[in-house]
Short mmCIF file of C-alpha atoms in Angstrom, two decimals:
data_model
loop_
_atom_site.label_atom_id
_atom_site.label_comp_id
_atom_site.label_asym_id
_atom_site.label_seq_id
_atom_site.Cartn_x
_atom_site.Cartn_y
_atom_site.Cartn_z
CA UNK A 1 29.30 -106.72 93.13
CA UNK A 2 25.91 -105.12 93.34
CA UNK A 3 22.68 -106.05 95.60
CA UNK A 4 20.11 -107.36 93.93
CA UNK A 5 17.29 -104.74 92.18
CA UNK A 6 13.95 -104.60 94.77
CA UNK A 7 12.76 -106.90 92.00
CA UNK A 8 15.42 -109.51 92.73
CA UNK A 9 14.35 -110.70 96.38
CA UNK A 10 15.07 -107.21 98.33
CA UNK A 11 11.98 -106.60 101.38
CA UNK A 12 9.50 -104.10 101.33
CA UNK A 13 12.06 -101.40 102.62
CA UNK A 14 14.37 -101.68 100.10
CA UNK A 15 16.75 -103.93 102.25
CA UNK A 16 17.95 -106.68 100.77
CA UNK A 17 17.03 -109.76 102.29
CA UNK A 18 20.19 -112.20 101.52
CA UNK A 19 22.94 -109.47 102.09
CA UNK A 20 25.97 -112.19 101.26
CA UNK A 21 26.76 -109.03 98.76
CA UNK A 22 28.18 -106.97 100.77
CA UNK A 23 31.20 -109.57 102.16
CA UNK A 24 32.24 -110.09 98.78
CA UNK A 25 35.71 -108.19 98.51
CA UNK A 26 35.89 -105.00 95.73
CA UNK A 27 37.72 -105.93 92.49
CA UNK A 28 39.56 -103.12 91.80
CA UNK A 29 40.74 -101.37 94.89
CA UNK A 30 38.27 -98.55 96.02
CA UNK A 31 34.51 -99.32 95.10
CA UNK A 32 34.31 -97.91 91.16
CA UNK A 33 30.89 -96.45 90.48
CA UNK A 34 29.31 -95.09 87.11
CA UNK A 35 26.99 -91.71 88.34
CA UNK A 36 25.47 -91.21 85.43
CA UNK A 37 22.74 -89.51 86.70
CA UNK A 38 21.94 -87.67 89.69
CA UNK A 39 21.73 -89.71 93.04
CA UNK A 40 18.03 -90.43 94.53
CA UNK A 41 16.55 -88.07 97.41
CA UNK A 42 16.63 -89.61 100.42
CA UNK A 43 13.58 -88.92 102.44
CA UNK A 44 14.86 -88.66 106.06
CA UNK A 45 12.07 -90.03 108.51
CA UNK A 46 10.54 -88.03 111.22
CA UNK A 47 11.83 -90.55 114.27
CA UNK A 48 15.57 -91.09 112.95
CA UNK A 49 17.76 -91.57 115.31
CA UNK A 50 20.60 -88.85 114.70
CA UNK A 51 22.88 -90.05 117.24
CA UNK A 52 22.95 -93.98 116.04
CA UNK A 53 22.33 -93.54 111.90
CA UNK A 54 21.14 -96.79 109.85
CA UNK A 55 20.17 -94.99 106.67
CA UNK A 56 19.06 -95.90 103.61
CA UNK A 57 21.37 -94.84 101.01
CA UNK A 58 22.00 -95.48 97.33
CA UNK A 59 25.18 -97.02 95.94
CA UNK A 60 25.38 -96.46 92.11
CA UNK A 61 25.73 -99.35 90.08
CA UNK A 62 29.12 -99.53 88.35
CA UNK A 63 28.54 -100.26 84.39
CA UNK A 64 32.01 -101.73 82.34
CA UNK A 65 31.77 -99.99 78.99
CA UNK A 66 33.83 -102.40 77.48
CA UNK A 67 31.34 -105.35 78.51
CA UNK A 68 27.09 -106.05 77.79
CA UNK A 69 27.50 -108.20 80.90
CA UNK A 70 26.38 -105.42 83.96
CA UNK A 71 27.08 -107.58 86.67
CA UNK A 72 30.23 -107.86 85.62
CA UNK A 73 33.15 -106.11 87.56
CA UNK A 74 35.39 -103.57 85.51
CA UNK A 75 37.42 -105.27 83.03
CA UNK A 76 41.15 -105.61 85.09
CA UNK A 77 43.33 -106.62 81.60
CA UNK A 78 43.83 -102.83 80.98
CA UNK A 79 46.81 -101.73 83.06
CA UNK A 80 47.07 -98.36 81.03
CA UNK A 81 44.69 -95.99 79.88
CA UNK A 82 44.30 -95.87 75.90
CA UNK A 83 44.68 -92.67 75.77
CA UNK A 84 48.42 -93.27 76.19
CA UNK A 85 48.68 -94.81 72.66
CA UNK A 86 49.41 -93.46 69.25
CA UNK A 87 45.51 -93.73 68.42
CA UNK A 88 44.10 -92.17 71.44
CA UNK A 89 41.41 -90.04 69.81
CA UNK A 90 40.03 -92.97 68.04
CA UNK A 91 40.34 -95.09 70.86
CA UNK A 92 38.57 -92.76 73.52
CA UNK A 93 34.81 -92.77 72.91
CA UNK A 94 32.90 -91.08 75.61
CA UNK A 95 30.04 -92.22 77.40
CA UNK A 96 26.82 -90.14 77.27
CA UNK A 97 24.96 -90.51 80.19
CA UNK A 98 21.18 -92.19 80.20
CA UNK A 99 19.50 -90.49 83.54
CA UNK A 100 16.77 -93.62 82.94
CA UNK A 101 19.78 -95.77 82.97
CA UNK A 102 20.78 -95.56 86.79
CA UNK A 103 20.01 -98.36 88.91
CA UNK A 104 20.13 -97.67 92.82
CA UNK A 105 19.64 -100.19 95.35
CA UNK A 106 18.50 -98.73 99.36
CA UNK A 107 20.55 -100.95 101.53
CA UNK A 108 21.41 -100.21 105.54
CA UNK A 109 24.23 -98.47 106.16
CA UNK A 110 26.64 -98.89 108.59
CA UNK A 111 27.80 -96.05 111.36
CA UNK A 112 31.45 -95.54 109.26
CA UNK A 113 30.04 -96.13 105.85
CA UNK A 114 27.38 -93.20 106.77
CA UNK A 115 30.28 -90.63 108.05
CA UNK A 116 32.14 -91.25 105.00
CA UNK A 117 29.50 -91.01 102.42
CA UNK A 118 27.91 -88.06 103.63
CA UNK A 119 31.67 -86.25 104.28
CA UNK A 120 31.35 -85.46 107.62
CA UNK A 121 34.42 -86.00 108.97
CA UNK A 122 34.41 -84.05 112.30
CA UNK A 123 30.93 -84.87 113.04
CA UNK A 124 29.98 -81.49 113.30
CA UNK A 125 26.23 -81.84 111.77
CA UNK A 126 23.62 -84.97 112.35
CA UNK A 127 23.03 -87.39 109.75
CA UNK A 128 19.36 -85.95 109.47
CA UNK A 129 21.30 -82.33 108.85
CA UNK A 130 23.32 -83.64 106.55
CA UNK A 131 20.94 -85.70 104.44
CA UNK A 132 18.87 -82.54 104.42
CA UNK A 133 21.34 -80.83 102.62
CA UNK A 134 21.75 -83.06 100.18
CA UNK A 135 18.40 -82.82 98.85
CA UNK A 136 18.59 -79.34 98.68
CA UNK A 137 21.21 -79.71 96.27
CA UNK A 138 19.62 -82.61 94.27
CA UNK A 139 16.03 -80.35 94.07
CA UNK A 140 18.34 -77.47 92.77
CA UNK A 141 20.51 -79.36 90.33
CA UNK A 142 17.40 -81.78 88.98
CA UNK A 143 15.85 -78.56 87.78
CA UNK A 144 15.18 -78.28 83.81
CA UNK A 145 17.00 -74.70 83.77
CA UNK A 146 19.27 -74.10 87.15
CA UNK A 147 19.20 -70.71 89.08
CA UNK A 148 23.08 -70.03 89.42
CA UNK A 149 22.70 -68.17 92.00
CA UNK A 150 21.07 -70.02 94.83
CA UNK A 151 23.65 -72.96 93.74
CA UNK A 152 26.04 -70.42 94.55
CA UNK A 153 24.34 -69.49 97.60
CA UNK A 154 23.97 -73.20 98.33
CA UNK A 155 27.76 -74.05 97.97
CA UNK A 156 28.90 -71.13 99.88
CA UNK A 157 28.44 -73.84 103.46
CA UNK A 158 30.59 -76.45 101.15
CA UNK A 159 29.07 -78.86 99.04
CA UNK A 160 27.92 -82.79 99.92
CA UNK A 161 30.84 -85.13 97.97
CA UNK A 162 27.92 -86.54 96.18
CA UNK A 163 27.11 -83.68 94.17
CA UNK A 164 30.04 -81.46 94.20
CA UNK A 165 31.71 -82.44 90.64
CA UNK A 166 28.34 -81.90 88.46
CA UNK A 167 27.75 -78.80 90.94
CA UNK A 168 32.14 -77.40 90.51
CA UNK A 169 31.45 -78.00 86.44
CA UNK A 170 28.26 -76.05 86.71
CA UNK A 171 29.55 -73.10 88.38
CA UNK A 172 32.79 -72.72 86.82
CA UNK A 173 30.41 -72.02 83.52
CA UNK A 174 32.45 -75.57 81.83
CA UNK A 175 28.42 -77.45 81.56
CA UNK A 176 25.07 -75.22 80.74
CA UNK A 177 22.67 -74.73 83.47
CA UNK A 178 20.03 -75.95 80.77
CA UNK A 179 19.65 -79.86 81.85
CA UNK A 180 18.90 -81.35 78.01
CA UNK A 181 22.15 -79.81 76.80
CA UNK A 182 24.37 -80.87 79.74
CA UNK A 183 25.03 -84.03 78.23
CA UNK A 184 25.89 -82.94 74.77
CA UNK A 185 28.03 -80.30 76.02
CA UNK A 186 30.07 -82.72 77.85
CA UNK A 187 30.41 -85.40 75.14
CA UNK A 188 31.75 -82.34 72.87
CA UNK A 189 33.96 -80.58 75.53
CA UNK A 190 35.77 -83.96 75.94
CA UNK A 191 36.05 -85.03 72.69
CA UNK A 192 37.35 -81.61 71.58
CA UNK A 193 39.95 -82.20 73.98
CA UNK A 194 41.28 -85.39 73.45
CA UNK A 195 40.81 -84.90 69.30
CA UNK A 196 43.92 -82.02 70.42
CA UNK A 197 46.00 -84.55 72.02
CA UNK A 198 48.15 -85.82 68.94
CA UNK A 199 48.29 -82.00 67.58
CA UNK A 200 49.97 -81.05 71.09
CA UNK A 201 51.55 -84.04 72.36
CA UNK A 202 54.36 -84.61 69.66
CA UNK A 203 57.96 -86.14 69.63
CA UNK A 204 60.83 -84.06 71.37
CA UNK A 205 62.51 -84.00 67.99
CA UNK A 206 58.87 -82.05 66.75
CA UNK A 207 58.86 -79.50 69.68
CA UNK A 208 59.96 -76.08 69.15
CA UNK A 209 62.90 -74.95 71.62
CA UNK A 210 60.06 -72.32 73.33
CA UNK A 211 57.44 -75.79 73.82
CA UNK A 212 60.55 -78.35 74.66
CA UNK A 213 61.19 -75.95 77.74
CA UNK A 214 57.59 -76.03 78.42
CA UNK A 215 57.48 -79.68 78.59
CA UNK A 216 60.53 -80.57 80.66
CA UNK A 217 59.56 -77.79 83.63
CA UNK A 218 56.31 -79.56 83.39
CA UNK A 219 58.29 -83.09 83.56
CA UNK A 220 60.08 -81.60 86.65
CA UNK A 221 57.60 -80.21 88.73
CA UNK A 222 54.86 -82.80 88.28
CA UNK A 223 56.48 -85.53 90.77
CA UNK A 224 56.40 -82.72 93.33
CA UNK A 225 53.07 -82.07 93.17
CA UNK A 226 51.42 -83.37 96.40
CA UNK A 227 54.26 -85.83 96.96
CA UNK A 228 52.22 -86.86 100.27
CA UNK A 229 49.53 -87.88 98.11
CA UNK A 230 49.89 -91.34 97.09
CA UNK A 231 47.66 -90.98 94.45
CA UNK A 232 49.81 -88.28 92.55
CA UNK A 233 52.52 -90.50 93.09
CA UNK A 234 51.29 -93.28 89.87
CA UNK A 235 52.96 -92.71 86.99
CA UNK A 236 49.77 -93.21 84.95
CA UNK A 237 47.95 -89.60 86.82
CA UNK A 238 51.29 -88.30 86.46
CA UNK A 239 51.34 -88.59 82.81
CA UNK A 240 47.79 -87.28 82.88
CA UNK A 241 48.69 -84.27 84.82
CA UNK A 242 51.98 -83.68 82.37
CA UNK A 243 49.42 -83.62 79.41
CA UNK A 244 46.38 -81.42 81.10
CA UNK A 245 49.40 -78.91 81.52
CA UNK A 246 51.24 -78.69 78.99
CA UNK A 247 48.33 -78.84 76.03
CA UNK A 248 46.74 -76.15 78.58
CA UNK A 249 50.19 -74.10 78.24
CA UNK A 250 50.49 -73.91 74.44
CA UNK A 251 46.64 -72.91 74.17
CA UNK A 252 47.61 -70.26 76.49
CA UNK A 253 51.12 -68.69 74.97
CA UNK A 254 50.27 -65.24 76.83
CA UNK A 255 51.20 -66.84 80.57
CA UNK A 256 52.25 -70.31 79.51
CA UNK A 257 53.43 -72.25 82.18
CA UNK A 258 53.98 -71.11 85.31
CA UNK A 259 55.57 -73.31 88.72
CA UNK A 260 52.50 -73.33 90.68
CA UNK A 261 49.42 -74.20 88.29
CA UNK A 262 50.44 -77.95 88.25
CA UNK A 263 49.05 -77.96 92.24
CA UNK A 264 46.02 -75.85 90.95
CA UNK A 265 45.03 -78.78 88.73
CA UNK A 266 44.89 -81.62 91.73
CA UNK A 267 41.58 -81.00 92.93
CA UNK A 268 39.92 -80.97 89.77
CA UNK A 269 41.54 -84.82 88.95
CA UNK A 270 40.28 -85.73 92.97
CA UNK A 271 36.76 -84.21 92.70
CA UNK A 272 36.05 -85.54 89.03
CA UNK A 273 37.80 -88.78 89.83
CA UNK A 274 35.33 -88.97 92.79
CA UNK A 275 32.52 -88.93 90.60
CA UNK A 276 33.64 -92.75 89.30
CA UNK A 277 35.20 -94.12 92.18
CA UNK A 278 34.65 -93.95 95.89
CA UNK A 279 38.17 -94.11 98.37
CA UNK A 280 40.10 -91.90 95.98
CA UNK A 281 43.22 -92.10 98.14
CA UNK A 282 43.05 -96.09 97.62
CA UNK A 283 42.57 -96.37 93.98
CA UNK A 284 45.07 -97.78 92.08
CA UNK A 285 44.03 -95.77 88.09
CA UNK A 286 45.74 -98.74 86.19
CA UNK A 287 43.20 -100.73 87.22
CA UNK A 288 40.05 -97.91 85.98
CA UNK A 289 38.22 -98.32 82.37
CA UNK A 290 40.21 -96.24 80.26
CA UNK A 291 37.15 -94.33 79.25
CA UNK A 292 36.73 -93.05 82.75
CA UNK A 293 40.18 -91.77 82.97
CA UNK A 294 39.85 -90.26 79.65
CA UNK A 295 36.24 -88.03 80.97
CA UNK A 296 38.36 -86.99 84.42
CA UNK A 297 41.04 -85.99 82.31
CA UNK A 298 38.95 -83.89 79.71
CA UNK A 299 36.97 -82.40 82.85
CA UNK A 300 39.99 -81.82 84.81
CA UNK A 301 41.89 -80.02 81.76
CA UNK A 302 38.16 -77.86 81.09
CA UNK A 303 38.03 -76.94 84.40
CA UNK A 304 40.83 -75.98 85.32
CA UNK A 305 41.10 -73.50 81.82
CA UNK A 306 38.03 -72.31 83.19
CA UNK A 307 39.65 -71.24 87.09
CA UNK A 308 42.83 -69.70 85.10
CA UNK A 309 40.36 -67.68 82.49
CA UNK A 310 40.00 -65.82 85.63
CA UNK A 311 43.10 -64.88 87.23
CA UNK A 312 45.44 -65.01 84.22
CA UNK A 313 47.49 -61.83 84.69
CA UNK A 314 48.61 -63.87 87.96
CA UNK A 315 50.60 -66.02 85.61
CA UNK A 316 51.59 -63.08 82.73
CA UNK A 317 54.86 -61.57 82.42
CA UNK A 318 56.00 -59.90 85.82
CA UNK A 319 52.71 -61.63 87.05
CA UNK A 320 50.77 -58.11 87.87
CA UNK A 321 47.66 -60.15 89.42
CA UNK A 322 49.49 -61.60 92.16
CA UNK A 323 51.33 -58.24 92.47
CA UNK A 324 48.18 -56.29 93.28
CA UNK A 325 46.87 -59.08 95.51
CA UNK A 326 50.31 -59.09 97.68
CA UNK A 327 49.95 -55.25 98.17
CA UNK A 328 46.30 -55.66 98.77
CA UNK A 329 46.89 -58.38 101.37
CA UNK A 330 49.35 -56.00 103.19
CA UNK A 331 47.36 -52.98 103.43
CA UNK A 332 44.55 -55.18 104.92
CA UNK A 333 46.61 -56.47 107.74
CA UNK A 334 48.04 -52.89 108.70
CA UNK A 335 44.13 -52.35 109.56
CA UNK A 336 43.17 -55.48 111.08
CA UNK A 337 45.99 -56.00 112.82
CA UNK A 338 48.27 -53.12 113.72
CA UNK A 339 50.16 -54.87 115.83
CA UNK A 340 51.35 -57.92 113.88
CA UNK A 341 51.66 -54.99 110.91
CA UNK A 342 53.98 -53.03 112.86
CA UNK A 343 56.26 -56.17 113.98
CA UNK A 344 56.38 -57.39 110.74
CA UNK A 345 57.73 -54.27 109.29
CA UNK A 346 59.99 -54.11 112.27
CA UNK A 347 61.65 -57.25 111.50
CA UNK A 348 61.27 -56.44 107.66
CA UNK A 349 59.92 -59.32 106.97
CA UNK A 350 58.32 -58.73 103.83
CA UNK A 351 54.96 -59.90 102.00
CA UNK A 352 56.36 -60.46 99.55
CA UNK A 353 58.63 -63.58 101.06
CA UNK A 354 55.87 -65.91 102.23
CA UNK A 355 52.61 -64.67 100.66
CA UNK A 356 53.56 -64.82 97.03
CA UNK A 357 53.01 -68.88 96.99
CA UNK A 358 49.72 -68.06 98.95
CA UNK A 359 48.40 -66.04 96.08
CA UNK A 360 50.84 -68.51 93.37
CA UNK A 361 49.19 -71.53 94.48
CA UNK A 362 46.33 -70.72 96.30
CA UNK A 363 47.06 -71.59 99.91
CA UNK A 364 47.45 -75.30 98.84
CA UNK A 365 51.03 -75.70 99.67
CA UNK A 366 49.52 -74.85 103.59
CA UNK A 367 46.62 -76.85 104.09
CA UNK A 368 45.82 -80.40 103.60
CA UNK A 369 44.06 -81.02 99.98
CA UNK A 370 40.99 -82.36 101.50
CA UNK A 371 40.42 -78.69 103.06
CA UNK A 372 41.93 -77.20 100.18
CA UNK A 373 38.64 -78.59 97.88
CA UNK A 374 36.86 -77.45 101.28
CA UNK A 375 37.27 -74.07 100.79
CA UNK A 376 37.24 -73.86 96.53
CA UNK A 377 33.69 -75.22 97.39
CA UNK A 378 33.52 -71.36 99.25
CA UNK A 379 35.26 -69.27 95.86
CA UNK A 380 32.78 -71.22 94.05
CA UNK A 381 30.15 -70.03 95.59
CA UNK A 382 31.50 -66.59 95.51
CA UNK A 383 31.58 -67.17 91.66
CA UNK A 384 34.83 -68.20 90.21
CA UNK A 385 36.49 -64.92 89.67
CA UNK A 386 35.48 -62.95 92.33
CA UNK A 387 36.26 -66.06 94.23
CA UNK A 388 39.71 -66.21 93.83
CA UNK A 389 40.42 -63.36 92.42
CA UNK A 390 39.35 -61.01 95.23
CA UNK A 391 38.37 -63.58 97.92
CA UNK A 392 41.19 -65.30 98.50
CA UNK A 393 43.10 -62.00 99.56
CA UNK A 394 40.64 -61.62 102.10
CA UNK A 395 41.03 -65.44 103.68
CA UNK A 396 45.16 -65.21 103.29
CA UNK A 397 44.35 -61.93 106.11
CA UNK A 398 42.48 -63.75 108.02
CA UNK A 399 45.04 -66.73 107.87
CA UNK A 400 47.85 -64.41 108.01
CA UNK A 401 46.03 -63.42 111.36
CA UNK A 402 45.40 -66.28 113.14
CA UNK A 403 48.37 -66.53 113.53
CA UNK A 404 49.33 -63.45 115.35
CA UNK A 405 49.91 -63.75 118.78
CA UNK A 406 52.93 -66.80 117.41
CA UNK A 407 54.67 -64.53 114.84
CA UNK A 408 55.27 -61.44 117.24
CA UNK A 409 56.85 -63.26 119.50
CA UNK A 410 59.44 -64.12 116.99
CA UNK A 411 62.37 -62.92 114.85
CA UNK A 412 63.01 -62.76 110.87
CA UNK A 413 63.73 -65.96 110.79
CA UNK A 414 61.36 -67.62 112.91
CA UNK A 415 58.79 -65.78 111.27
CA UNK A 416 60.00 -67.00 107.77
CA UNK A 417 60.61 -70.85 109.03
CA UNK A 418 57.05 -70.40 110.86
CA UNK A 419 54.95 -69.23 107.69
CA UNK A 420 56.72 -72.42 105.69
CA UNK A 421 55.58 -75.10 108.13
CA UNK A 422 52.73 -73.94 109.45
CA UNK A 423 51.40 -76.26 111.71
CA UNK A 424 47.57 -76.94 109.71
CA UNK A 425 48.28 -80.66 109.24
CA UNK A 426 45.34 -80.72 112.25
CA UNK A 427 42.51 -78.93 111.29
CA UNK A 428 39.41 -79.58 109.95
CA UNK A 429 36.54 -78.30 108.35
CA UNK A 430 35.28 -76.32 110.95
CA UNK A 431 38.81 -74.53 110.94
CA UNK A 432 38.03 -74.05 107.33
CA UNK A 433 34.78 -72.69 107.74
CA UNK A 434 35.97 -70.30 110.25
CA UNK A 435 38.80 -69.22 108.36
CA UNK A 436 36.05 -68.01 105.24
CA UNK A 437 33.65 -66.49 107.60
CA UNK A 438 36.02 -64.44 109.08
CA UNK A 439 37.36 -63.35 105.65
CA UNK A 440 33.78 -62.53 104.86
CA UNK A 441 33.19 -60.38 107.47
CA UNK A 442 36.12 -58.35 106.26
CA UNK A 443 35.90 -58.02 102.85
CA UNK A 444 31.74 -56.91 103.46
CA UNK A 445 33.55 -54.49 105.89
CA UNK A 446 36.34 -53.09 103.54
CA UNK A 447 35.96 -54.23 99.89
CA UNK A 448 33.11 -51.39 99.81
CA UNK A 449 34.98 -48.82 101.20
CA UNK A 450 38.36 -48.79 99.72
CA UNK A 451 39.02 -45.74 101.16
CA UNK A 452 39.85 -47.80 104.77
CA UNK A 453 42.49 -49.15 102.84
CA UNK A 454 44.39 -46.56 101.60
CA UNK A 455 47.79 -46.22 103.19
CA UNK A 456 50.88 -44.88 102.33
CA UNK A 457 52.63 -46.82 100.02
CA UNK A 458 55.25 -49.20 101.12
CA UNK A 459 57.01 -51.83 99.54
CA UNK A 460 55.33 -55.03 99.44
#
């Protein structure tokens, strides 16, 4: 249920001026929103108050595809998406986005509403800060041509919830920078995708032995992906996930798939479901239009394709990339930390043992997924390959690091029982944003003189 338009009774300021709205309960759990378009600016005023924030904000109006009635709530007779049927490509028909279309209403909002909608969990920047921010990123990304590289620049401090899945598709090359072909792109990307579904997605008795073992790995792993995650826990993103992999395997016969990518394609479904509902963790996707399910899929599938384009000879035969990266990782520590070095080699404790599912799954299996997207907003800003590619070896030191003055006090197998539970379930995003600084201090320090990391060569 939406406020009324300032045409509709609202006051001078935007406000509305009957606001029974806002006591009416959500119909589908978490508040679904439509962003077609870019959110408005919001113009912070000179005598805010940054210690007791009533904002203005803008809450997207929520338009039902599958209704001409607007004020309508999303249509709750679909339990599945239609995607799931035998006719899926016919039956998905995406959206193109109107940026004339978007109605926004300015209402007050309230202390824990603000803190939520801006993402600012710790509290660690005032509301003026953060809305300041923002519009950085909305001047940026409402340009007719984008400069890629002060969006990279931009995201490298993490990027406001708001904006961050136009701003992930943008830099991961999967939408042009050219505004009037964004939306074109888009409506092709995700139709080429689903159109695939029905080639890929066949009976067991039509599976080759080589794609049947594909597809029941996939079937195995995917209910252990983020099993603290309720979210991941529906069957309906399971089967999602089970298809964004496996069509994304057979495309890709050189690596195929690999234990590990299934957690590498969570934050894509989180950030690009964000874009159409808001509490994530509370959304129950049975309840979603199917055509929204069928865009986050598409984007999430695109996306990630896009991540892996970059670091496939992680996932090759003998996996090479992940090889290099473990050695790398271990000739960096010997500098930065002789100490630890030394005691690791002492208890031969080797890299290989704990930081292969760093480099495998990209620290996600350590840190809470919230920080996880946290600090993909950083490789992003890096650029997607350099990112994690090279990056990430640098933050997995400076992880590996922190932790220093705990692991020399132990054995081989403390050390090994330590680095599997570490204790992050605690931090926030100023650990986070620690964490990358630090690793980008080193790798300014070393990645241009490789010659301060040449070592004898030890077994990894």
């Amino acid at each position: 249920v939406l406020p009324p338009s300032p045409s509709e009774g609202n006051d001078i300021n935007g406000r509305n001026a009957n606001p029974s709205w806002k006591k009416q309960p959500a119909k589908v759990p978490g508040t679904v929103r439509l962003m077609k378009s870019l959110p408005p600016r919001f113009e912070p005023s000179q005598d805010s108050n940054p210690g007791s924030p009533s904002i203005s904000t803008f809450i997207p109006r929520y338009t039902n595809p599958t209704t001409t009635n607007s004020e309508n709530p999303p249509n709750e007779s679909t339990p599945t998406s239609s995607i799931d049927s035998p006719n899926a490509p016919n039956s998905f028909t995406p959206k193109p986005s109107n940026r004339n279309s978007q109605i926004t209403s300015l209402i007050d909002a309230e202390p824990n509403d603000f803190i939520r909608i801006m993402e600012n969990p710790d509290g660690s920047h005032s509301p003026n800060e953060r809305l300041s921010r923002l519009n950085k990123f909305l001047r940026l990304l409402e340009s007719p041509i984008i400069d890629i590289e002060r969006l990279k620049k931009l995201s490298w401090k993490g990027i406001p919830i708001e904006v961050r899945p136009i701003t992930w598709k943008i830099l991961l090359g999967y939408v042009p920078t050219n505004m009037d072909r964004r939306e074109a792109a888009l409506e092709r990307k995700r139709k080429e995708y689903h159109d695939c579904i029905p080639q890929y997605m066949v009976s067991e008795n039509e599976r080759t032995d080589y794609e049947d073992k594909i597809y029941k790995q996939i079937v195995i792993d995917i209910p252990r992906t983020n099993p603290t995650v309720p979210l991941f826990q529906q069957p309906l993103v399971q089967s999602i996930l089970e298809r964004v992999l496996y069509i994304w395997a057979i495309r890709h016969p050189a690596s195929g798939y690999v234990q590990g990518i299934n957690d590498l394609a969570t934050p894509f479904f989180i950030v690009f479901l964000s874009e159409y509902v808001d509490k994530v963790e509370e959304c129950s996707v049975s309840d979603l239009d199917p055509n929204v399910l069928g865009m986050v899929e598409a984007d999430s599938y695109w996306c990630l394709s896009k991540l892996l384009d970059g670091i496939q000879d992680h996932y090759t035969f003998a996996q090479p990339g992940l090889q290099r990266m473990i050695y790398k990782l271990k000739e960096l520590v010997s500098r930065i930390d002789a100490p630890l070095a030394r005691h690791l080699e002492s208890q031969d404790a080797q890299y290989l043992q704990f930081a292969f599912r760093w480099m495998n799954c990209l620290l996600m299996r350590e840190l809470p997924l919230p920080l996880v997207i946290r600090m993909w907003d950083t490789y992003l800003g890096e650029g997607a390959a350099q990112g994690f590619g090279v990056f990430h070896v640098y933050v997995c030191a400076a992880f590996l690091v922190m932790w220093s003055e705990e692991l020399r006090k132990r054995d081989f197998q403390e050390i090994m029982l330590f680095l599997q539970h570490l204790p992050t379930h605690h931090w926030k995003s100023q650990d986070i944003e620690m964490l990358v600084s630090q690793a980008y201090m080193w790798m300014e320090l070393f990645q241009g003189a490789p010659s301060h990391l040449k070592s004898s060569p030890l077994s990894v």
